[in-house]
mmCIF file of C-alpha atoms in Angstrom:
data_model
loop_
_atom_site.group_PDB
_atom_site.id
_atom_site.type_symbol
_atom_site.label_atom_id
_atom_site.label_comp_id
_atom_site.label_asym_id
_atom_site.label_seq_id
_atom_site.Cartn_x
_atom_site.Cartn_y
_atom_site.Cartn_z
ATOM 1 C CA MET A 1487 121.126 96.824 97.696
ATOM 2 C CA SER A 1488 118.449 95.459 95.382
ATOM 3 C CA ALA A 1489 118.164 91.913 94.023
ATOM 4 C CA PRO A 1490 116.340 89.170 92.114
ATOM 5 C CA ARG A 1491 112.759 88.648 93.243
ATOM 6 C CA ARG A 1492 111.452 85.362 94.615
ATOM 7 C CA THR A 1493 107.831 84.638 95.484
ATOM 8 C CA VAL A 1494 107.488 82.294 98.447
ATOM 9 C CA ALA A 1495 104.365 83.575 100.165
ATOM 10 C CA ALA A 1496 100.952 82.813 98.712
ATOM 11 C CA PRO A 1497 98.628 85.816 98.271
ATOM 12 C CA VAL A 1498 95.741 86.100 100.724
ATOM 13 C CA GLU A 1499 93.294 85.372 97.915
ATOM 14 C CA ASP A 1500 95.021 82.074 97.126
ATOM 15 C CA LEU A 1501 94.958 81.012 100.752
ATOM 16 C CA ALA A 1502 91.263 81.826 100.994
ATOM 17 C CA ALA A 1503 90.564 79.655 97.971
ATOM 18 C CA LEU A 1504 91.944 76.638 99.804
ATOM 19 C CA ARG A 1505 89.149 76.679 102.422
ATOM 20 C CA PRO A 1506 86.557 73.866 102.171
ATOM 21 C CA ALA A 1507 83.406 74.832 100.299
ATOM 22 C CA SER A 1508 81.278 73.670 103.251
ATOM 23 C CA GLU A 1509 82.475 76.663 105.226
ATOM 24 C CA SER A 1510 80.463 78.969 102.947
ATOM 25 C CA ALA A 1511 77.275 76.846 102.997
ATOM 26 C CA GLY A 1512 74.380 77.350 105.394
ATOM 27 C CA SER A 1513 71.035 79.016 105.915
ATOM 28 C CA ALA A 1514 70.297 82.706 105.381
ATOM 29 C CA MET A 1515 70.680 83.302 109.124
ATOM 30 C CA GLY A 1516 73.963 81.438 109.064
ATOM 31 C CA ALA A 1517 75.068 83.507 106.104
ATOM 32 C CA THR A 1518 74.179 86.716 107.918
ATOM 33 C CA THR A 1519 76.020 85.570 111.006
ATOM 34 C CA GLY A 1520 78.896 84.459 108.833
ATOM 35 C CA THR A 1521 78.969 87.869 107.188
ATOM 36 C CA ALA A 1522 79.195 89.600 110.559
ATOM 37 C CA ARG A 1523 81.849 87.190 111.689
ATOM 38 C CA GLY A 1524 83.640 87.654 108.379
ATOM 39 C CA ALA A 1525 83.662 91.410 108.876
ATOM 40 C CA THR A 1526 85.111 90.956 112.342
ATOM 41 C CA ALA A 1527 87.642 88.481 111.024
ATOM 42 C CA GLY A 1528 88.488 90.875 108.210
ATOM 43 C CA THR A 1529 89.109 93.616 110.728
ATOM 44 C CA ARG A 1530 91.316 91.276 112.715
ATOM 45 C CA ARG A 1531 93.175 90.254 109.580
ATOM 46 C CA ALA A 1532 93.692 93.903 108.683
ATOM 47 C CA GLY A 1533 95.106 94.506 112.144
ATOM 48 C CA VAL A 1534 97.378 91.500 111.826
ATOM 49 C CA ALA A 1535 98.503 92.641 108.374
ATOM 50 C CA SER A 1536 99.209 96.116 109.715
ATOM 51 C CA SER A 1537 101.199 94.630 112.574
ATOM 52 C CA PHE A 1538 103.047 92.375 110.138
ATOM 53 C CA MET A 1539 103.860 95.385 107.968
ATOM 54 C CA ALA A 1540 105.158 97.244 111.006
ATOM 55 C CA SER A 1541 107.290 94.297 112.078
ATOM 56 C CA GLY A 1542 108.476 93.886 108.489
ATOM 57 C CA LEU A 1543 109.565 97.514 108.438
ATOM 58 C CA GLY A 1544 111.557 97.023 111.616
ATOM 59 C CA ILE A 1545 113.194 93.893 110.235
ATOM 60 C CA ALA A 1546 113.977 95.674 106.960
ATOM 61 C CA LEU A 1547 115.686 98.476 108.876
ATOM 62 C CA PHE A 1548 117.633 95.889 110.870
ATOM 63 C CA SER A 1549 118.707 94.234 107.608
ATOM 64 C CA SER A 1550 119.931 97.570 106.235
ATOM 65 C CA ALA A 1551 121.759 98.275 109.493
ATOM 66 C CA VAL A 1552 123.687 94.999 109.490
ATOM 67 C CA PHE A 1553 124.368 95.163 105.745
ATOM 68 C CA GLY A 1554 125.746 98.658 106.321
ATOM 69 C CA VAL A 1555 128.329 97.501 108.855
ATOM 70 C CA SER A 1556 130.123 95.272 106.320
ATOM 71 C CA GLY A 1557 132.402 98.049 105.100
ATOM 72 C CA SER A 1558 133.507 98.953 108.627
ATOM 73 C CA PHE A 1559 134.331 95.363 109.592
ATOM 74 C CA ALA A 1560 136.160 94.853 106.307
ATOM 75 C CA LYS A 1561 138.188 98.047 106.652
ATOM 76 C CA ALA A 1562 139.193 97.083 110.197
ATOM 77 C CA LEU A 1563 140.705 93.911 108.722
ATOM 78 C CA LEU A 1564 142.269 95.730 105.771
ATOM 79 C CA GLU A 1565 144.046 98.130 108.119
ATOM 80 C CA THR A 1566 145.819 95.190 109.804
ATOM 81 C CA GLY A 1567 147.241 93.792 106.568
ATOM 82 C CA TRP A 1568 144.397 91.760 105.106
ATOM 83 C CA THR A 1569 143.951 92.193 101.367
ATOM 84 C CA PRO A 1570 140.470 92.891 99.951
ATOM 85 C CA GLY A 1571 140.536 89.444 98.342
ATOM 86 C CA ALA A 1572 141.216 87.769 101.683
ATOM 87 C CA ALA A 1573 138.393 89.664 103.402
ATOM 88 C CA VAL A 1574 135.966 88.761 100.619
ATOM 89 C CA THR A 1575 137.012 85.103 100.629
ATOM 90 C CA GLY A 1576 136.708 84.771 104.398
ATOM 91 C CA ARG A 1577 133.293 86.390 104.378
ATOM 92 C CA LEU A 1578 131.898 84.284 101.535
ATOM 93 C CA THR A 1579 133.293 80.988 102.794
ATOM 94 C CA GLY A 1580 131.970 81.386 106.331
ATOM 95 C CA ALA A 1581 128.556 82.679 105.282
ATOM 96 C CA ALA A 1582 128.108 79.981 102.629
ATOM 97 C CA LEU A 1583 128.727 77.216 105.159
ATOM 98 C CA ILE A 1584 126.285 78.713 107.676
ATOM 99 C CA LEU A 1585 123.498 79.380 105.156
ATOM 100 C CA ALA A 1586 123.859 75.856 103.779
ATOM 101 C CA VAL A 1587 122.208 74.622 106.996
ATOM 102 C CA PRO A 1588 118.746 76.092 106.189
ATOM 103 C CA ALA A 1589 119.254 75.825 102.413
ATOM 104 C CA ILE A 1590 119.579 72.036 102.327
ATOM 105 C CA PRO A 1591 116.175 71.355 103.981
ATOM 106 C CA ALA A 1592 114.603 73.948 101.660
ATOM 107 C CA LEU A 1593 115.694 71.819 98.693
ATOM 108 C CA ARG A 1594 114.378 68.546 100.099
ATOM 109 C CA GLY A 1595 112.546 66.691 97.349
ATOM 110 C CA ARG A 1596 113.352 69.262 94.676
ATOM 111 C CA TRP A 1597 117.069 69.069 94.067
ATOM 112 C CA HIS A 1598 116.309 69.322 90.355
ATOM 113 C CA GLN A 1599 115.826 73.053 90.900
ATOM 114 C CA LEU A 1600 119.584 73.433 91.213
ATOM 115 C CA LYS A 1601 119.972 72.031 87.709
ATOM 116 C CA ASP A 1602 117.126 74.172 86.370
ATOM 117 C CA ASN A 1603 118.627 77.345 87.855
ATOM 118 C CA TRP A 1604 122.352 76.658 87.591
ATOM 119 C CA LEU A 1605 122.990 79.657 85.346
ATOM 120 C CA THR A 1606 121.193 82.061 87.705
ATOM 121 C CA ILE A 1607 123.177 80.722 90.681
ATOM 122 C CA LEU A 1608 126.442 80.912 88.735
ATOM 123 C CA LEU A 1609 125.880 84.491 87.578
ATOM 124 C CA PHE A 1610 124.712 85.565 91.018
ATOM 125 C CA GLY A 1611 127.811 84.049 92.603
ATOM 126 C CA VAL A 1612 130.318 85.422 90.102
ATOM 127 C CA ILE A 1613 128.855 88.885 89.433
ATOM 128 C CA GLY A 1614 126.487 89.691 92.294
ATOM 129 C CA VAL A 1615 128.679 88.254 95.045
ATOM 130 C CA ALA A 1616 132.367 87.790 94.200
ATOM 131 C CA ALA A 1617 133.042 90.591 91.701
ATOM 132 C CA CYS A 1618 130.705 93.178 93.205
ATOM 133 C CA GLN A 1619 132.054 92.657 96.707
ATOM 134 C CA LEU A 1620 135.711 92.496 95.645
ATOM 135 C CA PHE A 1621 135.387 95.805 93.812
ATOM 136 C CA TYR A 1622 133.575 97.385 96.762
ATOM 137 C CA PHE A 1623 136.199 96.245 99.280
ATOM 138 C CA ASN A 1624 138.959 97.564 97.011
ATOM 139 C CA ALA A 1625 137.138 100.900 96.997
ATOM 140 C CA VAL A 1626 136.817 100.779 100.795
ATOM 141 C CA ALA A 1627 140.583 100.235 101.051
ATOM 142 C CA ARG A 1628 141.169 103.611 99.354
ATOM 143 C CA LEU A 1629 138.055 105.659 100.207
ATOM 144 C CA SER A 1630 135.827 106.200 103.196
ATOM 145 C CA VAL A 1631 133.144 103.536 103.610
ATOM 146 C CA GLY A 1632 130.323 106.004 102.943
ATOM 147 C CA VAL A 1633 131.813 107.342 99.712
ATOM 148 C CA ALA A 1634 132.556 103.823 98.426
ATOM 149 C CA LEU A 1635 128.977 102.692 99.030
ATOM 150 C CA LEU A 1636 127.531 105.850 97.475
ATOM 151 C CA LEU A 1637 129.516 105.156 94.317
ATOM 152 C CA GLU A 1638 128.064 101.651 94.184
ATOM 153 C CA TYR A 1639 124.586 103.126 94.568
ATOM 154 C CA LEU A 1640 124.983 104.714 91.136
ATOM 155 C CA ALA A 1641 123.985 101.352 89.592
ATOM 156 C CA PRO A 1642 120.368 102.434 88.823
ATOM 157 C CA VAL A 1643 121.697 105.550 87.082
ATOM 158 C CA ILE A 1644 124.048 103.416 84.978
ATOM 159 C CA ILE A 1645 121.092 101.231 84.000
ATOM 160 C CA VAL A 1646 119.060 104.283 82.937
ATOM 161 C CA LEU A 1647 121.913 105.696 80.857
ATOM 162 C CA TRP A 1648 122.613 102.343 79.214
ATOM 163 C CA LEU A 1649 118.972 101.758 78.273
ATOM 164 C CA TRP A 1650 118.744 105.311 76.960
ATOM 165 C CA ALA A 1651 121.804 104.798 74.737
ATOM 166 C CA ALA A 1652 120.810 101.307 73.596
ATOM 167 C CA SER A 1653 117.153 102.012 72.798
ATOM 168 C CA ARG A 1654 117.532 105.683 71.786
ATOM 169 C CA LYS A 1655 114.277 106.208 73.666
ATOM 170 C CA ARG A 1656 114.315 109.094 76.099
ATOM 171 C CA PRO A 1657 113.339 108.149 79.672
ATOM 172 C CA ARG A 1658 110.366 109.758 81.374
ATOM 173 C CA PRO A 1659 110.935 113.202 82.953
ATOM 174 C CA LEU A 1660 111.030 111.893 86.531
ATOM 175 C CA THR A 1661 113.696 109.347 85.618
ATOM 176 C CA ILE A 1662 115.754 112.031 83.873
ATOM 177 C CA ALA A 1663 115.425 114.261 86.931
ATOM 178 C CA GLY A 1664 116.553 111.430 89.209
ATOM 179 C CA THR A 1665 119.516 110.658 86.961
ATOM 180 C CA LEU A 1666 120.659 114.281 86.848
ATOM 181 C CA LEU A 1667 120.200 114.582 90.603
ATOM 182 C CA SER A 1668 122.378 111.517 91.223
ATOM 183 C CA LEU A 1669 125.060 112.691 88.792
ATOM 184 C CA GLY A 1670 125.104 116.061 90.539
ATOM 185 C CA GLY A 1671 125.442 114.212 93.832
ATOM 186 C CA LEU A 1672 128.391 112.265 92.400
ATOM 187 C CA VAL A 1673 130.217 115.519 91.663
ATOM 188 C CA LEU A 1674 129.698 116.642 95.263
ATOM 189 C CA VAL A 1675 130.716 113.252 96.695
ATOM 190 C CA LEU A 1676 133.989 113.421 94.768
ATOM 191 C CA ASP A 1677 134.480 116.943 96.198
ATOM 192 C CA LEU A 1678 136.911 117.816 93.422
ATOM 193 C CA THR A 1679 137.681 121.243 94.873
ATOM 194 C CA GLY A 1680 137.969 120.102 98.500
ATOM 195 C CA ALA A 1681 141.094 120.061 100.628
ATOM 196 C CA VAL A 1682 141.016 116.257 100.915
ATOM 197 C CA LYS A 1683 141.905 114.655 97.602
ATOM 198 C CA ILE A 1684 139.841 111.662 96.523
ATOM 199 C CA ASP A 1685 141.812 108.586 95.447
ATOM 200 C CA LEU A 1686 141.084 108.160 91.723
ATOM 201 C CA ILE A 1687 141.813 104.420 91.807
ATOM 202 C CA GLY A 1688 139.349 104.032 94.676
ATOM 203 C CA VAL A 1689 136.718 105.921 92.683
ATOM 204 C CA LEU A 1690 137.258 103.600 89.720
ATOM 205 C CA TRP A 1691 136.851 100.573 92.004
ATOM 206 C CA GLY A 1692 133.598 102.016 93.351
ATOM 207 C CA ILE A 1693 132.254 102.712 89.867
ATOM 208 C CA ALA A 1694 133.309 99.204 88.811
ATOM 209 C CA ALA A 1695 131.209 97.840 91.677
ATOM 210 C CA ALA A 1696 128.264 99.925 90.440
ATOM 211 C CA VAL A 1697 128.713 98.661 86.871
ATOM 212 C CA CYS A 1698 128.931 95.101 88.157
ATOM 213 C CA LEU A 1699 125.723 95.589 90.125
ATOM 214 C CA ALA A 1700 123.978 97.059 87.069
ATOM 215 C CA ILE A 1701 125.050 94.092 84.922
ATOM 216 C CA TYR A 1702 123.780 91.735 87.589
ATOM 217 C CA PHE A 1703 120.349 93.392 87.507
ATOM 218 C CA PHE A 1704 120.205 93.051 83.719
ATOM 219 C CA ILE A 1705 121.105 89.362 83.881
ATOM 220 C CA THR A 1706 118.576 88.468 86.577
ATOM 221 C CA ALA A 1707 115.719 90.623 85.258
ATOM 222 C CA LYS A 1708 114.088 87.634 83.527
ATOM 223 C CA GLU A 1709 114.988 84.837 85.892
ATOM 224 C CA ASN A 1710 112.205 82.489 86.935
ATOM 225 C CA ASP A 1711 110.571 82.130 90.309
ATOM 226 C CA THR A 1712 111.205 78.518 91.265
ATOM 227 C CA LEU A 1713 114.305 78.653 93.459
ATOM 228 C CA PRO A 1714 113.867 79.446 97.179
ATOM 229 C CA PRO A 1715 115.717 82.676 98.015
ATOM 230 C CA ILE A 1716 117.718 81.099 100.842
ATOM 231 C CA VAL A 1717 118.991 78.532 98.317
ATOM 232 C CA LEU A 1718 119.972 81.245 95.845
ATOM 233 C CA ALA A 1719 121.781 83.140 98.605
ATOM 234 C CA SER A 1720 123.639 80.068 99.861
ATOM 235 C CA GLY A 1721 124.418 78.798 96.357
ATOM 236 C CA GLY A 1722 125.625 82.194 95.198
ATOM 237 C CA LEU A 1723 127.876 82.559 98.231
ATOM 238 C CA MET A 1724 129.333 79.096 97.618
ATOM 239 C CA VAL A 1725 130.018 79.902 93.969
ATOM 240 C CA GLY A 1726 131.548 83.223 94.969
ATOM 241 C CA ALA A 1727 133.790 81.551 97.554
ATOM 242 C CA VAL A 1728 134.993 78.960 95.032
ATOM 243 C CA VAL A 1729 135.696 81.692 92.473
ATOM 244 C CA MET A 1730 137.729 83.667 95.014
ATOM 245 C CA TRP A 1731 139.761 80.644 96.109
ATOM 246 C CA LEU A 1732 140.486 79.760 92.461
ATOM 247 C CA ALA A 1733 141.470 83.357 91.713
ATOM 248 C CA ALA A 1734 143.832 83.299 94.687
ATOM 249 C CA ALA A 1735 145.321 79.935 93.697
ATOM 250 C CA THR A 1736 146.069 81.192 90.190
ATOM 251 C CA GLY A 1737 147.521 84.460 91.453
ATOM 252 C CA LEU A 1738 144.823 86.645 89.904
ATOM 253 C CA VAL A 1739 143.776 88.077 93.274
ATOM 254 C CA PRO A 1740 146.340 88.849 96.011
ATOM 255 C CA MET A 1741 145.469 86.937 99.167
ATOM 256 C CA SER A 1742 147.005 87.941 102.480
ATOM 257 C CA PHE A 1743 145.496 87.127 105.873
ATOM 258 C CA GLY A 1744 146.659 88.264 109.284
ATOM 259 C CA THR A 1745 146.150 87.639 112.991
ATOM 260 C CA ALA A 1746 146.881 91.131 114.307
ATOM 261 C CA ASP A 1747 144.287 92.739 116.568
ATOM 262 C CA THR A 1748 141.766 95.080 114.972
ATOM 263 C CA ARG A 1749 140.480 98.427 116.224
ATOM 264 C CA LEU A 1750 136.703 98.873 116.320
ATOM 265 C CA GLY A 1751 135.832 102.207 117.849
ATOM 266 C CA PRO A 1752 137.414 102.441 121.314
ATOM 267 C CA TRP A 1753 137.990 98.681 121.485
ATOM 268 C CA ILE A 1754 140.996 96.594 120.460
ATOM 269 C CA THR A 1755 139.662 93.181 119.447
ATOM 270 C CA PRO A 1756 141.085 89.927 118.069
ATOM 271 C CA TRP A 1757 140.975 89.637 114.267
ATOM 272 C CA TRP A 1758 138.235 87.009 114.425
ATOM 273 C CA VAL A 1759 135.800 89.509 115.994
ATOM 274 C CA ALA A 1760 135.827 91.659 112.849
ATOM 275 C CA LEU A 1761 135.702 88.599 110.602
ATOM 276 C CA GLY A 1762 132.891 87.067 112.656
ATOM 277 C CA GLY A 1763 130.926 90.302 112.435
ATOM 278 C CA LEU A 1764 131.489 90.386 108.690
ATOM 279 C CA VAL A 1765 130.257 86.804 108.299
ATOM 280 C CA VAL A 1766 127.470 86.500 110.875
ATOM 281 C CA LEU A 1767 126.095 90.037 111.170
ATOM 282 C CA ALA A 1768 126.791 91.607 107.786
ATOM 283 C CA THR A 1769 126.043 88.518 105.694
ATOM 284 C CA VAL A 1770 124.056 85.732 107.371
ATOM 285 C CA LEU A 1771 121.742 87.853 109.532
ATOM 286 C CA ALA A 1772 121.549 90.511 106.815
ATOM 287 C CA TYR A 1773 120.343 88.001 104.220
ATOM 288 C CA VAL A 1774 117.909 86.166 106.485
ATOM 289 C CA SER A 1775 116.364 89.359 107.860
ATOM 290 C CA GLY A 1776 116.177 90.791 104.350
ATOM 291 C CA ILE A 1777 114.250 87.744 103.163
ATOM 292 C CA VAL A 1778 111.804 87.972 106.081
ATOM 293 C CA ALA A 1779 111.334 91.717 105.541
ATOM 294 C CA ALA A 1780 110.685 91.344 101.816
ATOM 295 C CA ARG A 1781 108.084 88.661 102.559
ATOM 296 C CA ALA A 1782 106.256 91.082 104.860
ATOM 297 C CA LEU A 1783 106.631 94.291 102.864
ATOM 298 C CA GLY A 1784 106.897 93.157 99.255
ATOM 299 C CA SER A 1785 110.006 93.655 97.166
ATOM 300 C CA LYS A 1786 109.247 97.236 96.093
ATOM 301 C CA VAL A 1787 108.709 98.618 99.594
ATOM 302 C CA ALA A 1788 111.668 96.619 100.885
ATOM 303 C CA SER A 1789 113.874 98.033 98.127
ATOM 304 C CA PHE A 1790 113.041 101.576 99.226
ATOM 305 C CA VAL A 1791 113.785 100.779 102.871
ATOM 306 C CA SER A 1792 117.125 99.308 101.778
ATOM 307 C CA LEU A 1793 118.214 102.815 100.754
ATOM 308 C CA THR A 1794 118.796 103.463 104.461
ATOM 309 C CA GLU A 1795 121.848 101.203 104.161
ATOM 310 C CA VAL A 1796 123.911 104.225 103.106
ATOM 311 C CA LEU A 1797 122.895 106.094 106.252
ATOM 312 C CA PHE A 1798 123.735 103.119 108.451
ATOM 313 C CA ALA A 1799 127.070 102.608 106.672
ATOM 314 C CA VAL A 1800 128.061 106.213 107.385
ATOM 315 C CA ILE A 1801 126.993 105.912 111.040
ATOM 316 C CA TRP A 1802 128.867 102.621 111.542
ATOM 317 C CA ALA A 1803 132.004 104.009 109.887
ATOM 318 C CA TRP A 1804 131.831 107.033 112.182
ATOM 319 C CA LEU A 1805 131.380 104.911 115.328
ATOM 320 C CA LEU A 1806 133.825 102.106 114.504
ATOM 321 C CA LEU A 1807 136.428 103.786 112.299
ATOM 322 C CA GLY A 1808 136.162 107.467 113.125
ATOM 323 C CA GLU A 1809 135.317 108.185 109.477
ATOM 324 C CA LEU A 1810 132.840 110.870 108.522
ATOM 325 C CA PRO A 1811 132.454 112.305 105.016
ATOM 326 C CA GLY A 1812 132.684 116.070 104.694
ATOM 327 C CA THR A 1813 129.616 118.290 104.575
ATOM 328 C CA ILE A 1814 129.787 118.584 100.784
ATOM 329 C CA GLN A 1815 130.097 114.794 100.442
ATOM 330 C CA LEU A 1816 127.137 114.205 102.762
ATOM 331 C CA LEU A 1817 125.070 116.609 100.657
ATOM 332 C CA GLY A 1818 126.157 114.736 97.550
ATOM 333 C CA GLY A 1819 125.117 111.476 99.190
ATOM 334 C CA LEU A 1820 121.647 112.864 99.839
ATOM 335 C CA LEU A 1821 121.385 113.875 96.176
ATOM 336 C CA ILE A 1822 122.458 110.412 94.977
ATOM 337 C CA VAL A 1823 119.943 108.642 97.209
ATOM 338 C CA GLY A 1824 117.278 111.191 96.270
ATOM 339 C CA GLY A 1825 117.936 110.559 92.590
ATOM 340 C CA VAL A 1826 117.614 106.802 93.059
ATOM 341 C CA VAL A 1827 114.323 107.357 94.893
ATOM 342 C CA LEU A 1828 112.976 109.400 91.959
ATOM 343 C CA VAL A 1829 113.974 106.689 89.473
ATOM 344 C CA ARG A 1830 112.253 104.013 91.540
ATOM 345 C CA LEU A 1831 109.153 106.152 92.039
ATOM 346 C CA ASP A 1832 108.947 106.543 88.268
ATOM 347 C CA GLU A 1833 109.170 102.765 87.906
ATOM 348 C CA LEU A 1834 106.273 102.347 90.339
ATOM 349 C CA ARG A 1835 104.155 104.901 88.481
ATOM 350 C CA ALA A 1836 104.833 103.157 85.177
ATOM 351 C CA ALA A 1837 103.839 99.716 86.491
ATOM 352 C CA PRO A 1838 100.243 99.072 85.284
ATOM 353 C CA LEU A 1839 99.333 96.465 87.882
ATOM 354 C CA PRO A 1840 101.024 94.981 90.934
ATOM 355 C CA ALA A 1841 102.812 91.851 89.846
ATOM 356 C CA PRO A 1842 102.938 88.668 91.927
ATOM 357 C CA LEU A 1843 106.604 89.413 92.450
ATOM 358 C CA ASP A 1844 105.620 92.430 94.548
ATOM 359 C CA HIS A 1845 105.434 89.936 97.393
ATOM 360 C CA ALA A 1846 108.716 88.307 96.511
ATOM 361 C CA ASN A 1847 111.805 87.947 98.602
ATOM 362 C CA ASP A 1848 114.839 89.987 97.684
ATOM 363 C CA VAL A 1849 118.220 88.349 97.560
ATOM 364 C CA GLU A 1850 120.748 91.140 97.256
ATOM 365 C CA PRO A 1851 124.188 91.221 95.756
ATOM 366 C CA VAL A 1852 126.601 91.398 98.675
ATOM 367 C CA PRO A 1853 127.667 95.015 99.303
#
């Protein structure tokens, strides 16, 4: 899923400007030699950049793969008696404590940034983490993992429709085409005429997760660029964990844990294996690898690669839970993802110049 953008890597031009001026001084022969060397160095840098892009692509795919397994681990717990609230709370609490380890050194000497960005952290934790994930897990409890995630992926379409209604300004043709394509995909995903009936409550939970994600994007669209992404991730997870514990203490969210063994594919495992996978793989490693990938690829490219999360989620659910959406639903999923791609392509075409945030780090709402 997509997220607020954070710039942490200086552009190549800025790094070049930091070199001492004496490096560019010298005789004409030295300048000629320097030019030749510069060309060679430029070629080397291009090769390094290409390699970095390739490695960034691999890391981005890894991030999507581990993000995609969250629904399968969560459903394994839900099937043994855990409530969605308990699974969310366990995931957020464990991940927040682990990510606090690198987040604290990142804030050394600039703790004031927490005060300057408290509203962003609060909104990220409440909307992008706690609410979005709780709604998604409730959808997973009633629907297949793939269908639940596809419903959440309707967030960009909701944003387009809302802006259209609020501004009364018709979107560009490519955006309209993408929106219609995704809505058509939604009809197929619901498979209203199929033999297997879709749980309406589960669909509403999935759409609620999409609405929550859309609201989150609106809120963070104008946030500043001063807070390190690892700090935002850790802070948001902490806020989300506190919100979930408070909701449980007040009885707003049912909280039921269990110690029964879970089934993951052909294996029967202790409950802590699924919870550990949910915390370490699907949250900690997913966030860290996503940050590294966005630094290498830029936020726009990374956001496109993140669309593979749906594919990975379906594969994981098939391998670990034996779930596989029907042919019509898979076709609908392709249409939804295709529609989102068209909307994002239209955004790229409309952007006049690459912004500094193109090299930012994405911090995603937890799926």
